[in-house]
mmCIF file of C-alpha atoms in Angstrom:
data_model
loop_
_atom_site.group_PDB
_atom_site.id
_atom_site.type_symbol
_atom_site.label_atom_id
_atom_site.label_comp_id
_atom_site.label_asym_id
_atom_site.label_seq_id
_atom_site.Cartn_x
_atom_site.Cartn_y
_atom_site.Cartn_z
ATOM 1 C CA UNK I 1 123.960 87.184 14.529
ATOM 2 C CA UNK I 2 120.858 88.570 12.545
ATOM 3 C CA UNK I 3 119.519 84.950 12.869
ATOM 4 C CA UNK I 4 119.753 84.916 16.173
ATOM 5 C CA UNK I 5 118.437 87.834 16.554
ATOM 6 C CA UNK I 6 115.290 87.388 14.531
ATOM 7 C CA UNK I 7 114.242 83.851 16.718
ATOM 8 C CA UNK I 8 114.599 86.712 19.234
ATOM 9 C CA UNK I 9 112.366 89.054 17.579
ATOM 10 C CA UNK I 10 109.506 85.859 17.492
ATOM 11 C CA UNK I 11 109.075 85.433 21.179
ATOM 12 C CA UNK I 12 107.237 88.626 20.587
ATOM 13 C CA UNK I 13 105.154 87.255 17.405
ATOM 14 C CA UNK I 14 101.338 87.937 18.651
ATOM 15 C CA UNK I 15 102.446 90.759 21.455
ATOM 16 C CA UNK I 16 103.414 93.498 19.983
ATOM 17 C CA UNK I 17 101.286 94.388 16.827
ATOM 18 C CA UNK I 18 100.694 96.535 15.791
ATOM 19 C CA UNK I 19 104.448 97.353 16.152
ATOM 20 C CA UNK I 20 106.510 95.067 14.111
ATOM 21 C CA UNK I 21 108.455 91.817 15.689
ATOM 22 C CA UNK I 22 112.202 93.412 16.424
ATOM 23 C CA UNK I 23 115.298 91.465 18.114
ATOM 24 C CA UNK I 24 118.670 92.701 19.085
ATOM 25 C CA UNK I 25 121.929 90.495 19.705
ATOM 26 C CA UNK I 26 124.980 93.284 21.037
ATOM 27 C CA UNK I 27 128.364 91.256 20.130
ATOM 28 C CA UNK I 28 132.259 91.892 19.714
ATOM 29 C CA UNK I 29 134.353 89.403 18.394
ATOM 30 C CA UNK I 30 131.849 87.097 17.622
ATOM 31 C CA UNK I 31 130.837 87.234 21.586
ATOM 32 C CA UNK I 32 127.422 87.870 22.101
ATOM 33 C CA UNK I 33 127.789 90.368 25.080
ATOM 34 C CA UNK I 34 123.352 90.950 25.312
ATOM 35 C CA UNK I 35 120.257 89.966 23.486
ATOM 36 C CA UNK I 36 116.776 90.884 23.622
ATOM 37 C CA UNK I 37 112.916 91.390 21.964
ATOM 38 C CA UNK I 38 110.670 93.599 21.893
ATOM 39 C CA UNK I 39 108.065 91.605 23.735
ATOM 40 C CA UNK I 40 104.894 93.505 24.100
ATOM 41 C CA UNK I 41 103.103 96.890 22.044
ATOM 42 C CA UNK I 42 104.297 99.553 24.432
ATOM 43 C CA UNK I 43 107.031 97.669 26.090
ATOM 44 C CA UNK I 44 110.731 97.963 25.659
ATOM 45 C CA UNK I 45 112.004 97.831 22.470
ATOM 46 C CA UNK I 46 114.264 95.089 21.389
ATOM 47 C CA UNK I 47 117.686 97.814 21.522
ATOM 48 C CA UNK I 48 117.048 98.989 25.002
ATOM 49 C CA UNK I 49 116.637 95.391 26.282
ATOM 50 C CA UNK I 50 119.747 94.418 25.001
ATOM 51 C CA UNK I 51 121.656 96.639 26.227
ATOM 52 C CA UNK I 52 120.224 96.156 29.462
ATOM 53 C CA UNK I 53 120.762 92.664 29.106
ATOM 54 C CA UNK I 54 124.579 93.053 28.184
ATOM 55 C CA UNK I 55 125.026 95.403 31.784
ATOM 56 C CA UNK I 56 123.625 92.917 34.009
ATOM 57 C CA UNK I 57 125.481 90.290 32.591
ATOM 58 C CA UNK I 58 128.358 92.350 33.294
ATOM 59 C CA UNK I 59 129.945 93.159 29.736
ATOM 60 C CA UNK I 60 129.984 97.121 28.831
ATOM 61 C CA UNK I 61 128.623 97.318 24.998
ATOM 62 C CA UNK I 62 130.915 100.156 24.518
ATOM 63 C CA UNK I 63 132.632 99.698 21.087
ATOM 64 C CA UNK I 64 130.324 96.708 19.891
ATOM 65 C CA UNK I 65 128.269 96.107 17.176
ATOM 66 C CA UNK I 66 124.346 95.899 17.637
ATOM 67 C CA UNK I 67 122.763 93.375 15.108
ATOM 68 C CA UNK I 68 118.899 94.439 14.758
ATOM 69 C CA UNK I 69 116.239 92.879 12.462
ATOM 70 C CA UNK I 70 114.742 96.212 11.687
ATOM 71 C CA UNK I 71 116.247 99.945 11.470
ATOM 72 C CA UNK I 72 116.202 101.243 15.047
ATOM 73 C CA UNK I 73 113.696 103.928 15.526
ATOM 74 C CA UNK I 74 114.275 107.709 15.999
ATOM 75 C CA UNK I 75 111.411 109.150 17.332
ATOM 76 C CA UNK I 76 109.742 109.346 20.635
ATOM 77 C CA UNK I 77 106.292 107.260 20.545
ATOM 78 C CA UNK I 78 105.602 104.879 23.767
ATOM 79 C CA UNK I 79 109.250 104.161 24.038
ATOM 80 C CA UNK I 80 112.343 107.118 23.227
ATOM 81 C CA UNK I 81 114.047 106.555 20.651
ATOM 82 C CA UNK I 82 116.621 103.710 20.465
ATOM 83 C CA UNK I 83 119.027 105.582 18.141
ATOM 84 C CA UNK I 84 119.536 107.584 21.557
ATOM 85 C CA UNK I 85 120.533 104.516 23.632
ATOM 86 C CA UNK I 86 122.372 102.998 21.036
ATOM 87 C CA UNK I 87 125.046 106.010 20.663
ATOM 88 C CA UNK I 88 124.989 107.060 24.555
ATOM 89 C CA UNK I 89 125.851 103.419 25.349
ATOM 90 C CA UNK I 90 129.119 103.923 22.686
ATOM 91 C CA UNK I 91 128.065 100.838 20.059
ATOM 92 C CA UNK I 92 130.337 101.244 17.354
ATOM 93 C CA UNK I 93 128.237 99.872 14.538
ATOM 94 C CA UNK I 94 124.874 98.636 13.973
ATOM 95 C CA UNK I 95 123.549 96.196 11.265
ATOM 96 C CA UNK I 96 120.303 95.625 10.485
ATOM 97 C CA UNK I 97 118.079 93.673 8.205
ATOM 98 C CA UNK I 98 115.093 95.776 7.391
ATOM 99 C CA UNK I 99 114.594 99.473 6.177
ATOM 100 C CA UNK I 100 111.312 101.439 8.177
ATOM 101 C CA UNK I 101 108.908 102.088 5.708
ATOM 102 C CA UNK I 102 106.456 104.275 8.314
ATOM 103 C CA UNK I 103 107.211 107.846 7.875
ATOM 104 C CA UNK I 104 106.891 108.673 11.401
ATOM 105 C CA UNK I 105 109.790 106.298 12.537
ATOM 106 C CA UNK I 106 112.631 105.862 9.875
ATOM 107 C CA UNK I 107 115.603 107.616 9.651
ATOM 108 C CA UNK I 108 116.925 105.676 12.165
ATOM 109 C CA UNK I 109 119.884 104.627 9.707
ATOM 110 C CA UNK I 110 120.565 108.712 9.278
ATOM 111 C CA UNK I 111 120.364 109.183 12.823
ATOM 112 C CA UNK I 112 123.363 106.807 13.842
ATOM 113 C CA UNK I 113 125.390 108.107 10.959
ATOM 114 C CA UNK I 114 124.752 111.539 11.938
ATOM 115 C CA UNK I 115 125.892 110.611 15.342
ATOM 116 C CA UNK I 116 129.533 108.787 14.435
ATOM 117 C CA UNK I 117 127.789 105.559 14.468
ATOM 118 C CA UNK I 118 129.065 103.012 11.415
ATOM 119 C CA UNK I 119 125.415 101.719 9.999
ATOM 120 C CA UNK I 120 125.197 98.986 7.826
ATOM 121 C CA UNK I 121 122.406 97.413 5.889
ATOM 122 C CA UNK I 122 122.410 94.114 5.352
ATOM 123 C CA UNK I 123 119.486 91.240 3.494
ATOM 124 C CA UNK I 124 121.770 88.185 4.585
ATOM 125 C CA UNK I 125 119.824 86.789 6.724
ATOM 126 C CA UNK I 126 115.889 85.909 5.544
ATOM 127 C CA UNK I 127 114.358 85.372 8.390
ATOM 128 C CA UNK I 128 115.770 88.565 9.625
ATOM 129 C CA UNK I 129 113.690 89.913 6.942
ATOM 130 C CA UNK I 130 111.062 88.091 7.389
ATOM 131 C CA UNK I 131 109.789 88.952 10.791
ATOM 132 C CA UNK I 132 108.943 92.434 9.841
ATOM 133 C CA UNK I 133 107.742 91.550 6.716
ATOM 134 C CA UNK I 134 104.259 91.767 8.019
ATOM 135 C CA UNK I 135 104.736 95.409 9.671
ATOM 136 C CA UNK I 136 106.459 96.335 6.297
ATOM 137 C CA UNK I 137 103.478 95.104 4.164
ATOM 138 C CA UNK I 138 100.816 96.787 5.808
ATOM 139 C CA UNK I 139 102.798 100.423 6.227
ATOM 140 C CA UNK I 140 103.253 99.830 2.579
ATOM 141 C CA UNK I 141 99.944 97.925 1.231
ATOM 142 C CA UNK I 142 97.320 99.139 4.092
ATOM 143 C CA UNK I 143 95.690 95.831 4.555
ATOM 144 C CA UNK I 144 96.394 92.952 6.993
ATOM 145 C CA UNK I 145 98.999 89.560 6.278
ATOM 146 C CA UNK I 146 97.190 86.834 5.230
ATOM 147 C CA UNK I 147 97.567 83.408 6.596
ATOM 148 C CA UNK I 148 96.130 80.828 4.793
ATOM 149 C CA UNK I 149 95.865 77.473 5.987
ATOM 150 C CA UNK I 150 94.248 74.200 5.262
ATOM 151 C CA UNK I 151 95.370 69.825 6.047
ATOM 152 C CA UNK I 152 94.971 68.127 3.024
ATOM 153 C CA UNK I 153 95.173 64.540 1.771
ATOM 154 C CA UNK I 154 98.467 63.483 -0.379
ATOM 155 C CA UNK I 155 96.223 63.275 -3.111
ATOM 156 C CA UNK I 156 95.595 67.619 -2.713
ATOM 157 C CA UNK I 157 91.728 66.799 -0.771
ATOM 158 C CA UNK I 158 90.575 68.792 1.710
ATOM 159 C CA UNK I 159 87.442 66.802 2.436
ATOM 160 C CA UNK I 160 85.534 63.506 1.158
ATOM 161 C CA UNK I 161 82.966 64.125 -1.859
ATOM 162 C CA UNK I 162 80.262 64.301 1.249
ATOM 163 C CA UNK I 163 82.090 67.124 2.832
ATOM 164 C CA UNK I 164 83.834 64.897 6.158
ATOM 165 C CA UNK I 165 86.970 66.536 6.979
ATOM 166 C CA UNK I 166 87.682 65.259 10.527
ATOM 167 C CA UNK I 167 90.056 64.640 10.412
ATOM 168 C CA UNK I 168 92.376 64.632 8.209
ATOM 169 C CA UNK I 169 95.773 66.072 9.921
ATOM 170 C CA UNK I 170 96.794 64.608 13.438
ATOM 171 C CA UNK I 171 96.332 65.604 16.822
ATOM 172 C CA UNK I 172 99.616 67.762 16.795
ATOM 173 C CA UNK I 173 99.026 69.335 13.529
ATOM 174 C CA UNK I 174 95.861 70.835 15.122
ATOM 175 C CA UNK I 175 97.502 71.858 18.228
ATOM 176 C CA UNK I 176 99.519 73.606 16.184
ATOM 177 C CA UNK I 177 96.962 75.278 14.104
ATOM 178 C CA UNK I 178 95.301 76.776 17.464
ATOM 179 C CA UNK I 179 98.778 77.831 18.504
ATOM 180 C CA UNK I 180 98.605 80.206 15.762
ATOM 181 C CA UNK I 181 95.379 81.353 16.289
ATOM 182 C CA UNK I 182 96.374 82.214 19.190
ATOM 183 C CA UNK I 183 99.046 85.114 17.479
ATOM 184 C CA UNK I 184 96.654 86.596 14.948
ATOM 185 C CA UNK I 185 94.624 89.159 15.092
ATOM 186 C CA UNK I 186 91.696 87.302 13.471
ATOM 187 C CA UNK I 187 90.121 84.157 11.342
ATOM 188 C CA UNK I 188 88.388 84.977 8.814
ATOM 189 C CA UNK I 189 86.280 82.437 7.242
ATOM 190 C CA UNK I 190 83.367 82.643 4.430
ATOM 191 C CA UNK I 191 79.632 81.563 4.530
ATOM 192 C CA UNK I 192 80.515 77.712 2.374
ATOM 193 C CA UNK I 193 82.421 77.187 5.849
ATOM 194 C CA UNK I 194 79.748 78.705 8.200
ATOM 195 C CA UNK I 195 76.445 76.795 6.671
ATOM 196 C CA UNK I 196 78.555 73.166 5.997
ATOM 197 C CA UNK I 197 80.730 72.415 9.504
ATOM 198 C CA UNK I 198 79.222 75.374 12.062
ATOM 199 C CA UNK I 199 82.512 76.556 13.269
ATOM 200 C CA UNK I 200 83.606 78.014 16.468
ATOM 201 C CA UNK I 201 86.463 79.661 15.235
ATOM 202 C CA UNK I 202 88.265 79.703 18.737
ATOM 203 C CA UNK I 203 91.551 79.116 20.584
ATOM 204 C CA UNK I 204 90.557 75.952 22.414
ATOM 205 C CA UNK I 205 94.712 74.652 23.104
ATOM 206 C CA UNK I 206 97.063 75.995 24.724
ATOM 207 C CA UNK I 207 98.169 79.417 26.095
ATOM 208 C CA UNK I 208 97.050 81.615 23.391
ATOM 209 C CA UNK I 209 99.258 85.145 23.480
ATOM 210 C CA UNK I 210 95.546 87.032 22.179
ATOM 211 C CA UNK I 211 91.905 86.753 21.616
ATOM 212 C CA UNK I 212 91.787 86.718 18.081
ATOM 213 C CA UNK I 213 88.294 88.113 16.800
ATOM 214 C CA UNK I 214 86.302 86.018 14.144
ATOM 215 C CA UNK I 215 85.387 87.288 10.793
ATOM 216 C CA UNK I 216 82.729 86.011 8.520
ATOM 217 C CA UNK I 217 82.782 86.897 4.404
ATOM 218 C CA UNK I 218 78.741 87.336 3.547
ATOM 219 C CA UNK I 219 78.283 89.687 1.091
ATOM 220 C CA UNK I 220 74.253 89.275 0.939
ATOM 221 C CA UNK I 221 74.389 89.219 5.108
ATOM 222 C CA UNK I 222 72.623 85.565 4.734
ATOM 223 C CA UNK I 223 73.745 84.301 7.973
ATOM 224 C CA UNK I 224 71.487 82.617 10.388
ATOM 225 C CA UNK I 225 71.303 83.500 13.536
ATOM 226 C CA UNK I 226 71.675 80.066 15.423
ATOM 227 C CA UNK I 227 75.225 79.984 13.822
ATOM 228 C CA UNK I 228 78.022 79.271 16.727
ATOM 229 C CA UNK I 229 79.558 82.357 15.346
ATOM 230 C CA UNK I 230 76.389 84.438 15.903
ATOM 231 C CA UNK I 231 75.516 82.695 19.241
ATOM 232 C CA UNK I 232 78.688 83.430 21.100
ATOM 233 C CA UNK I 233 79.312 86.494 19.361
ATOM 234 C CA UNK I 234 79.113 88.451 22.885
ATOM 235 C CA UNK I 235 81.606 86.541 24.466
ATOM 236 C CA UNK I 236 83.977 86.714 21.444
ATOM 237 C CA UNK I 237 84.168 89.439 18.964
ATOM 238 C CA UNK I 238 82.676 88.481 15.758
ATOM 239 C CA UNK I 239 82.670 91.216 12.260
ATOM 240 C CA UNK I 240 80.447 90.424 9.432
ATOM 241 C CA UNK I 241 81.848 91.668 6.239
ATOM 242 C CA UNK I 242 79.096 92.296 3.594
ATOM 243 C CA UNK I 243 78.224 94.987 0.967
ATOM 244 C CA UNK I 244 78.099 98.511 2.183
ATOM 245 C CA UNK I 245 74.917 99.010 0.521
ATOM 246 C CA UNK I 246 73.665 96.264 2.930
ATOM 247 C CA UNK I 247 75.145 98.098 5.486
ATOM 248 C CA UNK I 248 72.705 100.657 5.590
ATOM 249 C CA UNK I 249 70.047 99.475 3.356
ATOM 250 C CA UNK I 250 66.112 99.609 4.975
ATOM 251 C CA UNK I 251 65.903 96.090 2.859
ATOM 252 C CA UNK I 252 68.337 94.565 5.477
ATOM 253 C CA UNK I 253 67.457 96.957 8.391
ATOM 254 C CA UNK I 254 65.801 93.810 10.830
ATOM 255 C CA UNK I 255 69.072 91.567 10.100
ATOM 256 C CA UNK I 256 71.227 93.688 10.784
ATOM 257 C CA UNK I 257 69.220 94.364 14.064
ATOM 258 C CA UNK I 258 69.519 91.026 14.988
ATOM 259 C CA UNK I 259 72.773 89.889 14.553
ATOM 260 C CA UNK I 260 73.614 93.194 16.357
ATOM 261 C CA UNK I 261 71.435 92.554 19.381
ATOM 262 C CA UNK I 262 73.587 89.314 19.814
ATOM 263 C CA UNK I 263 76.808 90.719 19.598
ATOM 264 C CA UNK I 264 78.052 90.948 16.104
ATOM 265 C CA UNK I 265 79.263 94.024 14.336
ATOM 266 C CA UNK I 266 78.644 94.908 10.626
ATOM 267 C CA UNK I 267 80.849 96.284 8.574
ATOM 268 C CA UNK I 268 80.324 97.197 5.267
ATOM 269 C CA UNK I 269 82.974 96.194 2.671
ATOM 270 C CA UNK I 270 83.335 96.735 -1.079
ATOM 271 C CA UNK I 271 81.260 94.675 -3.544
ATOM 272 C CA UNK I 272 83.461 92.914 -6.432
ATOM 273 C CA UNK I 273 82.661 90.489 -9.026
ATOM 274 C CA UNK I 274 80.281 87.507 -7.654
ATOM 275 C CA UNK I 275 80.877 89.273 -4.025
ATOM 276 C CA UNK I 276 83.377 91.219 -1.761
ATOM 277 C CA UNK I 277 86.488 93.062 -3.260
ATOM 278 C CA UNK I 278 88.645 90.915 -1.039
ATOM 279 C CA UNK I 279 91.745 93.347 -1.381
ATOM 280 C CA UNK I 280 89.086 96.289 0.018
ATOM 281 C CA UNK I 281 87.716 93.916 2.456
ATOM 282 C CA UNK I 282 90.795 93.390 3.704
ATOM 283 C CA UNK I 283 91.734 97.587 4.171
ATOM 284 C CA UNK I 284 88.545 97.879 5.797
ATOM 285 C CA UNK I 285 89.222 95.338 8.247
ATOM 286 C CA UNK I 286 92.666 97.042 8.924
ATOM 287 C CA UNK I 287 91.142 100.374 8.918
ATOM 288 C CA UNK I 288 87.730 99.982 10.702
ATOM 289 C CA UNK I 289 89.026 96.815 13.263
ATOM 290 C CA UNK I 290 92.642 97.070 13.916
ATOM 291 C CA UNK I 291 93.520 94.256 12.283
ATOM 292 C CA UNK I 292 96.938 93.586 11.603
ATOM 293 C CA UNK I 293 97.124 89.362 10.683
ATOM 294 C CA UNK I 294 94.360 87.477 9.508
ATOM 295 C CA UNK I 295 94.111 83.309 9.430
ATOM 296 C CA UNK I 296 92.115 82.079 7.102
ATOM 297 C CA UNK I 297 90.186 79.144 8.164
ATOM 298 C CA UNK I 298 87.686 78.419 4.680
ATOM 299 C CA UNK I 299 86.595 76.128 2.056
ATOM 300 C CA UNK I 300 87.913 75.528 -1.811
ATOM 301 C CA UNK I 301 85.991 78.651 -2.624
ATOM 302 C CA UNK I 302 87.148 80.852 -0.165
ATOM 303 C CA UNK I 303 91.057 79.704 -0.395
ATOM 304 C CA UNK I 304 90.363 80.294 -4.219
ATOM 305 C CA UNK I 305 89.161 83.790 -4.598
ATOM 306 C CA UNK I 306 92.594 84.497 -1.964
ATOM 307 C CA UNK I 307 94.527 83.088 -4.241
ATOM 308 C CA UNK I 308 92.777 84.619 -7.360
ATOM 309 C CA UNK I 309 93.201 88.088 -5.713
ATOM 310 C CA UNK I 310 96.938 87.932 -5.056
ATOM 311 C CA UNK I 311 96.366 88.594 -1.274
ATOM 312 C CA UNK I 312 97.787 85.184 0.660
ATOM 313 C CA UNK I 313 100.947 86.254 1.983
ATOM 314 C CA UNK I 314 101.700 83.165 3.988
ATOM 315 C CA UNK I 315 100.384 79.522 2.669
ATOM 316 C CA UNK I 316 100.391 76.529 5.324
ATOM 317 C CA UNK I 317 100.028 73.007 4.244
ATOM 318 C CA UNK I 318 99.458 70.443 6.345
ATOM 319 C CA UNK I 319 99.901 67.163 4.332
ATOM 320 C CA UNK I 320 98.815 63.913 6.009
ATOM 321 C CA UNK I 321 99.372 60.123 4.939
ATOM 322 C CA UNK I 322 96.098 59.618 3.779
ATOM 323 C CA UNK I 323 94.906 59.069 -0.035
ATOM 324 C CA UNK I 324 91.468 59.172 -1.358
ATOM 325 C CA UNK I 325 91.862 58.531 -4.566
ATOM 326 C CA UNK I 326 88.021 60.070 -5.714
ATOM 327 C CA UNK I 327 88.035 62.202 -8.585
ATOM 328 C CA UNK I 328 84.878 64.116 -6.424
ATOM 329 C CA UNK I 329 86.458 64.587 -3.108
ATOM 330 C CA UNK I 330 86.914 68.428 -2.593
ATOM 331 C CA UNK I 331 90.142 69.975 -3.733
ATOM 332 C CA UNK I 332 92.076 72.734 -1.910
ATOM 333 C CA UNK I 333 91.247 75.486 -4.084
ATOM 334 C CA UNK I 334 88.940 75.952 -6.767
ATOM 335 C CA UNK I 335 87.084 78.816 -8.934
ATOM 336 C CA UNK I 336 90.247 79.469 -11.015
ATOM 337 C CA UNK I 337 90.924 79.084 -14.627
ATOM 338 C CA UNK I 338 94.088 77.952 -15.420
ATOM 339 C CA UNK I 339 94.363 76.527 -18.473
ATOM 340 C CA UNK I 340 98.051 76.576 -18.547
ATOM 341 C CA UNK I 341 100.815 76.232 -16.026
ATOM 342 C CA UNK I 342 102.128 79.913 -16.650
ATOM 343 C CA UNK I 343 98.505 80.659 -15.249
ATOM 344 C CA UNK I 344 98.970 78.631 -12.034
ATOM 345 C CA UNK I 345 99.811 80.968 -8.745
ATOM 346 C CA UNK I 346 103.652 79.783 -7.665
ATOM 347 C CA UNK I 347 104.732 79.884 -3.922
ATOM 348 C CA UNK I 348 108.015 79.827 -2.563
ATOM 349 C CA UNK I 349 109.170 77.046 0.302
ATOM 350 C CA UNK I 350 109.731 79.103 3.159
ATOM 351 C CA UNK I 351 109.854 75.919 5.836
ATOM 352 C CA UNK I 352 109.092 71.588 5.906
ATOM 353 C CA UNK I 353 108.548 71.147 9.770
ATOM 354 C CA UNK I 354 107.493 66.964 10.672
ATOM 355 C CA UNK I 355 104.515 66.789 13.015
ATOM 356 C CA UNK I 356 103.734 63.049 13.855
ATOM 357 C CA UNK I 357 103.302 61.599 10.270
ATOM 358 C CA UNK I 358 102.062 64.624 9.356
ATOM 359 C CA UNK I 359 104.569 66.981 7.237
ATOM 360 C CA UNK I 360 103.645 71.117 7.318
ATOM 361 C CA UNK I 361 105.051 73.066 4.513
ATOM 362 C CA UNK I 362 104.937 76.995 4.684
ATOM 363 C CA UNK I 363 104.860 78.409 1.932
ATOM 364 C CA UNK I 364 105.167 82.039 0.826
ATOM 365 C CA UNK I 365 104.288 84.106 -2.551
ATOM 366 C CA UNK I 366 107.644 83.624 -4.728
ATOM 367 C CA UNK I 367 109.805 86.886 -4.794
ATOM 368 C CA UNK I 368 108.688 87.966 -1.461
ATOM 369 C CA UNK I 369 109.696 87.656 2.630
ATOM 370 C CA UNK I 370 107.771 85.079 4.558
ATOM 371 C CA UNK I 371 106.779 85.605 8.573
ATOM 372 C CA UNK I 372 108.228 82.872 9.923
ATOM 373 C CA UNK I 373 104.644 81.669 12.307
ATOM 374 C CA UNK I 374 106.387 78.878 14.334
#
């Protein structure tokens, strides 16, 4: 039932942040009597639906058990709480997958207890723990998930020795790459991306469930002005992240002018060894923007300083039948030093999905909960 009730919870993946993804399945007997999501921030929660969902289907819940991916709430924000509709509707028991780790909300479990209601706490499904492993991570690490993603040859090459990388996954593999942009919160790229392919950074497939903003990595605020990035930065939002002393120094005072007067916002982030602290860049960006998940969409550089800083949360391959077989052609990731396996960063297989000929592993870091971004 907790697996059910977490592909629930994803229908809201994109919708709800910066509340966490939440589903609900109401059963007895092993017959599912309601179900429902909490769809969008400041909408129903996932509890209330189902319950709502069992009536006008015609089943009373009274007596059941409520299977939830994350402890019911049991405080009055947007919504009341649901420990309130859960024991005036009579459920029996409730299991759920995930513990609250915001101090305004939890004590949910204590609540229902209090209350005569049988809680129990259960980690057997993953994927019920896994779609509020990105709320969970930011109450708990105050910076955004990270998505990293990248298509790459089977022989590990992002791009050709001159740089040509389009294209090297298929038609669908790209679709679904702009699905997801279409979820997060924002793209973050860095300035080897920005000066070599001129990105748009853009949801330009399907029906995206947000806008996400774009965010460029330039610690020395180097970027010219006739980027795409900087020339349609009114029309979508666009943050450049560079070193707070460039943030207000008189040095940079006409840049910063200019990439304001077309639309782009600085924000001062900071400094770390040959640029930005990327774990502080990455607070900022949840502090001073809202951000909540972050795609990354960069270069060998970029992907390697991520890496390097133990931020990617969530890694997606996308592996296509191609080989060039050229010792020069750009790999994934590079500015590491690993002169031994032990030094190598290890990821756990969360999911192998087909696309076409194309094969997309997701990956997460080993020991930890993966957001499930299908």
């Amino acid at each position: 039932m907790l697996d059910t009730a977490a592909r629930l919870a994803l229908l809201g993946m994109g919708r709800v942040e910066p509340n966490p993804m939440v589903g609900c399945v109401i059963a007895r007997d092993g017959e599912v009597l309601g179900f429902g999501a909490h769809r969008e921030f400041g909408a129903s929660h996932a509890e209330r639906r189902a319950l709502e969902n069992a009536r006008t289907r015609g089943h009373d819940p009274r007596g059941a058990t409520a299977y939830v991916t994350f402890e019911p709430c049991s405080h009055t924000g947007k919504q009341p709480p649901c420990t309130e509709a859960l024991t005036q509707a009579g459920i029996a028991e409730v299991v759920y997958a995930a513990a609250d780790p915001n101090h305004l909300a939890q004590g949910g479990a204590s609540a229902l207890q209090q209350a005569g209601v049988h809680v129990r706490h259960s980690d057997a499904s993953p994927l019920a723990m896994a779609v509020s492993a990105p709320f969970r991570h930011r109450i708990e690490q105050g910076r955004p998930w990270v998505i990293a993603k990248w298509a790459q040859t089977l022989d590990g090459r992002i791009a050709t020795r001159a740089g040509d990388s389009q294209w090297i996954s298929n038609a669908g593999s790209r679709r679904r790459v702009h699905a997801l942009r279409g979820r997060v919160d924002a793209i973050l790229t860095g300035m080897g991306t920005v000066m070599a392919d001129d990105p748009a950074l853009t949801v330009r497939h399907g029906h995206p469930r947000k806008r996400p903003i774009r965010v460029v990595l330039d610690a020395d605020l180097d970027i010219p002005l006739d980027r795409q990035l900087v020339r349609t930065a009114k029309d979508t939002p666009t943050v450049i992240c560079c070193e707070s002393k460039l943030a207000t120094a008189a040095i940079s005072e006409t840049k910063r002018a200019e990439l304001a007067k077309a639309g782009c916002r600085i924000l001062g982030c900071p400094a770390g060894p040959g640029g930005l602290d990327l774990q502080g860049t990455l607070k900022m960006l949840h502090e001073q923007a809202g951000v909540c998940t972050v795609m990354v969409e960069g270069g060998a550089g970029l992907l390697g300083s991520l890496f390097e800083a133990d931020v990617v949360d969530t890694a997606i391959a996308y592996i296509a039948p191609l080989l060039l077989g050229d010792e020069l052609a750009r790999a994934v990731a590079v500015g590491r030093v690993a002169t031994a396996l032990s030094a190598g960063v290890r990821l756990r297989l969360g999911r192998v999905r087909r696309v076409g000929e194309d094969v997309e592993l997701t990956y997460c870091r080993a020991g930890s909960a993966d957001q499930n971004a299908s």
